[in-house]
């Protein structure tokens, strides 16, 4: 294994330190609990928190900032954040209006967020509620979940919910309803050309032959829908995009946001080739594209491959997607 | 070779189509010449153009937009843009104030930009001038260059020059002086853990053993300064950062911008670990960090590794770095 790391056990802590050092005006942290939170003062909004295992960067500590998340709880690589970190994060960012947890559907994450909610209720506050995000159409259940997994579509939930809370100061119940509405309208599917390698294990999480693709791969390298022979971009992107479109289903006349999400080791050039193909497929189906997001948004360490997410839009979603977010991950 | 591509010959064209389709309000293209240019109307500014072989995305077509580049000329993967594309791009984006070419120092790129300048002079305009960027301290000459290579530090040149031209409408001569001044104050060095694989060749450009690092690797996989044994992050980042610091040299009391640039296949989490180490090194040397940039800015396809660039700042550079750029590559 060659990675730009020191000791495997220190990977997450050193990464979070680098994140905060690089954004001294925007971020604070409780490093011993791996909580990253907004430094800028804010008031009169429901706080929004997400959390999961690390290794999916920029998801989610890199999305903490005005107009998106108020805090993120990071676990070790591919391991859920701890119960007490979630409890502390909620207390830290609550401004008296309550806290909404946005959680991608994985058994470990759900369990810890659920226990944290119970503990906070027992302790008398703050008010919390949770929305589980499950946008991955690849498989019904998986080695890591009961029910569908949450993947890159979660970024649309963070963005829309974060903007609504920041700009309109709605209450916890309304914000939860909005988050569920976004989740109901987003679907995703991805594929891997190459497995990720966790720092702890040091060798590929799964074996994939030189002429094989894992269709519907999970964010931790867990199995997808089907192992298939290598296909050119046109064919593999059509396969996953069709699966996404047919699932909701998205229909002629719908307006959508598209996310082409790299899994970590794939160059952005290949993601734009994928975006071209998605545009052609949707044009054929007379599904209108409002906005296209192409980058590494929710990754699996150094996995090669990508996912396609579609979000069916209404006027409110469109407005909230377009409102600015001041997040640490950026170019210029 | 497994990549998300169709025919290797079509990689660049399909990528550029994806880029324009994903940014219909911002970008136009002359696809047959691989010119990407700003769609928004602008007046009374010197136009700024960069160009080089493709495979370095987001550099440089992905930086075309208000406050940065007015056009980019893309060659095939790792091959210079054509002479006539450069000539056409200059005519296309000139608004009567002239055009500044910002060119990373590679023999092929220089030759074509130089011939384009001569042709434009022969044809009677527009006025053009060129600044060669050569920030890479790794090697004096290389297989691709006479003199030092231009690498990720070029992004600081694009950003500062683009902002100055956009906001202050200075003339071509002043803009050239500014570009040279930025180039004089920026230094970079990188390393590779894994070679890139070009679509045309389909196998790694160079061989690197499982316990080896290529220190000072070039952006096309050309040899660097030294082949060394694998080292942990602390050590390899210190090696390249020290080489950068000693070169200018940057001194105690200097204020700098830091860029930690991924080479394409390295997860952003590892780049932030690197950023932490750079912060500690510079703090020790009492070099003050004004702003830290961490991402894939100037890549080598799927190469794994990163580079560190430092830019010594003055008040003007600081102001221009912070002014907004509306470029297609983004998150939200």
PDB file of N, CA and C in Angstrom, chain A residues 165-203:
ATOM      1  N   UNK A 165     -32.701  26.051   6.060  1.00  0.00           N
ATOM      2  CA  UNK A 165     -32.549  26.381   7.473  1.00  0.00           C
ATOM      3  C   UNK A 165     -31.841  27.724   7.638  1.00  0.00           C
ATOM      4  N   UNK A 166     -30.816  27.929   6.822  1.00  0.00           N
ATOM      5  CA  UNK A 166     -30.026  29.164   6.923  1.00  0.00           C
ATOM      6  C   UNK A 166     -30.848  30.384   6.534  1.00  0.00           C
ATOM      7  N   UNK A 167     -31.600  30.255   5.480  1.00  0.00           N
ATOM      8  CA  UNK A 167     -32.228  31.441   4.891  1.00  0.00           C
ATOM      9  C   UNK A 167     -33.634  31.716   5.375  1.00  0.00           C
ATOM     10  N   UNK A 168     -34.332  30.662   5.767  1.00  0.00           N
ATOM     11  CA  UNK A 168     -35.738  30.890   6.095  1.00  0.00           C
ATOM     12  C   UNK A 168     -36.063  30.556   7.533  1.00  0.00           C
ATOM     13  N   UNK A 169     -35.104  29.987   8.246  1.00  0.00           N
ATOM     14  CA  UNK A 169     -35.310  29.752   9.678  1.00  0.00           C
ATOM     15  C   UNK A 169     -36.552  28.960  10.028  1.00  0.00           C
ATOM     16  N   UNK A 170     -36.906  27.990   9.201  1.00  0.00           N
ATOM     17  CA  UNK A 170     -38.112  27.190   9.489  1.00  0.00           C
ATOM     18  C   UNK A 170     -37.875  26.295  10.706  1.00  0.00           C
ATOM     19  N   UNK A 171     -38.961  25.743  11.242  1.00  0.00           N
ATOM     20  CA  UNK A 171     -38.808  24.911  12.437  1.00  0.00           C
ATOM     21  C   UNK A 171     -38.374  23.486  12.096  1.00  0.00           C
ATOM     22  N   UNK A 172     -38.065  22.716  13.150  1.00  0.00           N
ATOM     23  CA  UNK A 172     -37.510  21.368  12.977  1.00  0.00           C
ATOM     24  C   UNK A 172     -38.445  20.464  12.181  1.00  0.00           C
ATOM     25  N   UNK A 173     -39.721  20.565  12.469  1.00  0.00           N
ATOM     26  CA  UNK A 173     -40.689  19.690  11.801  1.00  0.00           C
ATOM     27  C   UNK A 173     -40.734  19.980  10.289  1.00  0.00           C
ATOM     28  N   UNK A 174     -40.776  21.262   9.939  1.00  0.00           N
ATOM     29  CA  UNK A 174     -40.812  21.625   8.515  1.00  0.00           C
ATOM     30  C   UNK A 174     -39.535  21.206   7.812  1.00  0.00           C
ATOM     31  N   UNK A 175     -38.415  21.364   8.520  1.00  0.00           N
ATOM     32  CA  UNK A 175     -37.131  21.020   7.898  1.00  0.00           C
ATOM     33  C   UNK A 175     -37.044  19.511   7.668  1.00  0.00           C
ATOM     34  N   UNK A 176     -37.541  18.752   8.616  1.00  0.00           N
ATOM     35  CA  UNK A 176     -37.561  17.297   8.457  1.00  0.00           C
ATOM     36  C   UNK A 176     -38.421  16.897   7.256  1.00  0.00           C
ATOM     37  N   UNK A 177     -39.576  17.532   7.140  1.00  0.00           N
ATOM     38  CA  UNK A 177     -40.462  17.240   5.999  1.00  0.00           C
ATOM     39  C   UNK A 177     -39.755  17.532   4.679  1.00  0.00           C
ATOM     40  N   UNK A 178     -39.026  18.663   4.634  1.00  0.00           N
ATOM     41  CA  UNK A 178     -38.292  19.011   3.417  1.00  0.00           C
ATOM     42  C   UNK A 178     -37.216  17.965   3.115  1.00  0.00           C
ATOM     43  N   UNK A 179     -36.475  17.563   4.128  1.00  0.00           N
ATOM     44  CA  UNK A 179     -35.409  16.576   3.922  1.00  0.00           C
ATOM     45  C   UNK A 179     -35.984  15.267   3.372  1.00  0.00           C
ATOM     46  N   UNK A 180     -37.127  14.859   3.909  1.00  0.00           N
ATOM     47  CA  UNK A 180     -37.757  13.624   3.430  1.00  0.00           C
ATOM     48  C   UNK A 180     -38.233  13.785   1.987  1.00  0.00           C
ATOM     49  N   UNK A 181     -38.683  14.976   1.686  1.00  0.00           N
ATOM     50  CA  UNK A 181     -39.167  15.244   0.324  1.00  0.00           C
ATOM     51  C   UNK A 181     -38.000  15.179  -0.679  1.00  0.00           C
ATOM     52  N   UNK A 182     -36.838  15.738  -0.285  1.00  0.00           N
ATOM     53  CA  UNK A 182     -35.671  15.642  -1.174  1.00  0.00           C
ATOM     54  C   UNK A 182     -35.295  14.179  -1.338  1.00  0.00           C
ATOM     55  N   UNK A 183     -35.206  13.462  -0.218  1.00  0.00           N
ATOM     56  CA  UNK A 183     -34.833  12.046  -0.290  1.00  0.00           C
ATOM     57  C   UNK A 183     -35.793  11.252  -1.175  1.00  0.00           C
ATOM     58  N   UNK A 184     -37.070  11.586  -1.127  1.00  0.00           N
ATOM     59  CA  UNK A 184     -38.063  10.875  -1.945  1.00  0.00           C
ATOM     60  C   UNK A 184     -37.860  11.111  -3.437  1.00  0.00           C
ATOM     61  N   UNK A 185     -37.177  12.179  -3.788  1.00  0.00           N
ATOM     62  CA  UNK A 185     -37.051  12.546  -5.200  1.00  0.00           C
ATOM     63  C   UNK A 185     -35.664  12.329  -5.782  1.00  0.00           C
ATOM     64  N   UNK A 186     -34.760  11.727  -4.995  1.00  0.00           N
ATOM     65  CA  UNK A 186     -33.391  11.510  -5.478  1.00  0.00           C
ATOM     66  C   UNK A 186     -33.092  10.012  -5.555  1.00  0.00           C
ATOM     67  N   UNK A 187     -32.414   9.629  -6.622  1.00  0.00           N
ATOM     68  CA  UNK A 187     -32.011   8.233  -6.813  1.00  0.00           C
ATOM     69  C   UNK A 187     -30.597   8.214  -7.377  1.00  0.00           C
ATOM     70  N   UNK A 188     -29.836   7.187  -7.031  1.00  0.00           N
ATOM     71  CA  UNK A 188     -28.430   7.100  -7.445  1.00  0.00           C
ATOM     72  C   UNK A 188     -28.055   5.653  -7.759  1.00  0.00           C
ATOM     73  N   UNK A 189     -27.029   5.512  -8.568  1.00  0.00           N
ATOM     74  CA  UNK A 189     -26.370   4.203  -8.710  1.00  0.00           C
ATOM     75  C   UNK A 189     -24.958   4.419  -9.233  1.00  0.00           C
ATOM     76  N   UNK A 190     -24.037   3.583  -8.789  1.00  0.00           N
ATOM     77  CA  UNK A 190     -22.640   3.726  -9.189  1.00  0.00           C
ATOM     78  C   UNK A 190     -22.034   2.412  -9.636  1.00  0.00           C
ATOM     79  N   UNK A 191     -20.772   2.473  -9.957  1.00  0.00           N
ATOM     80  CA  UNK A 191     -20.041   1.255 -10.326  1.00  0.00           C
ATOM     81  C   UNK A 191     -18.563   1.470 -10.032  1.00  0.00           C
ATOM     82  N   UNK A 192     -17.863   0.357  -9.833  1.00  0.00           N
ATOM     83  CA  UNK A 192     -16.421   0.426  -9.557  1.00  0.00           C
ATOM     84  C   UNK A 192     -15.630  -0.254 -10.661  1.00  0.00           C
ATOM     85  N   UNK A 193     -14.517   0.398 -11.013  1.00  0.00           N
ATOM     86  CA  UNK A 193     -13.527  -0.223 -11.899  1.00  0.00           C
ATOM     87  C   UNK A 193     -12.386  -0.807 -11.080  1.00  0.00           C
ATOM     88  N   UNK A 194     -12.206  -0.268  -9.885  1.00  0.00           N
ATOM     89  CA  UNK A 194     -11.109  -0.718  -9.016  1.00  0.00           C
ATOM     90  C   UNK A 194     -11.552  -0.563  -7.572  1.00  0.00           C
ATOM     91  N   UNK A 195     -11.217  -1.503  -6.741  1.00  0.00           N
ATOM     92  CA  UNK A 195     -11.578  -1.468  -5.326  1.00  0.00           C
ATOM     93  C   UNK A 195     -10.826  -0.357  -4.597  1.00  0.00           C
ATOM     94  N   UNK A 196     -11.375   0.071  -3.481  1.00  0.00           N
ATOM     95  CA  UNK A 196     -10.627   0.912  -2.562  1.00  0.00           C
ATOM     96  C   UNK A 196      -9.716   0.041  -1.705  1.00  0.00           C
ATOM     97  N   UNK A 197      -8.738   0.692  -1.087  1.00  0.00           N
ATOM     98  CA  UNK A 197      -7.830   0.042  -0.135  1.00  0.00           C
ATOM     99  C   UNK A 197      -7.876   0.850   1.153  1.00  0.00           C
ATOM    100  N   UNK A 198      -8.334   0.249   2.233  1.00  0.00           N
ATOM    101  CA  UNK A 198      -8.362   0.995   3.498  1.00  0.00           C
ATOM    102  C   UNK A 198      -6.951   1.031   4.088  1.00  0.00           C
ATOM    103  N   UNK A 199      -6.613   2.136   4.777  1.00  0.00           N
ATOM    104  CA  UNK A 199      -5.293   2.217   5.406  1.00  0.00           C
ATOM    105  C   UNK A 199      -5.058   1.079   6.399  1.00  0.00           C
ATOM    106  N   UNK A 200      -6.084   0.653   7.106  1.00  0.00           N
ATOM    107  CA  UNK A 200      -5.903  -0.374   8.126  1.00  0.00           C
ATOM    108  C   UNK A 200      -5.572  -1.721   7.505  1.00  0.00           C
ATOM    109  N   UNK A 201      -6.253  -2.064   6.424  1.00  0.00           N
ATOM    110  CA  UNK A 201      -6.033  -3.383   5.803  1.00  0.00           C
ATOM    111  C   UNK A 201      -4.829  -3.349   4.865  1.00  0.00           C
ATOM    112  N   UNK A 202      -4.717  -2.303   4.089  1.00  0.00           N
ATOM    113  CA  UNK A 202      -3.549  -2.159   3.226  1.00  0.00           C
ATOM    114  C   UNK A 202      -3.597  -2.940   1.930  1.00  0.00           C
ATOM    115  N   UNK A 203      -4.682  -3.627   1.690  1.00  0.00           N
ATOM    116  CA  UNK A 203      -4.852  -4.326   0.406  1.00  0.00           C
ATOM    117  C   UNK A 203      -6.300  -4.119  -0.044  1.00  0.00           C
TER     118      UNK A 203
END
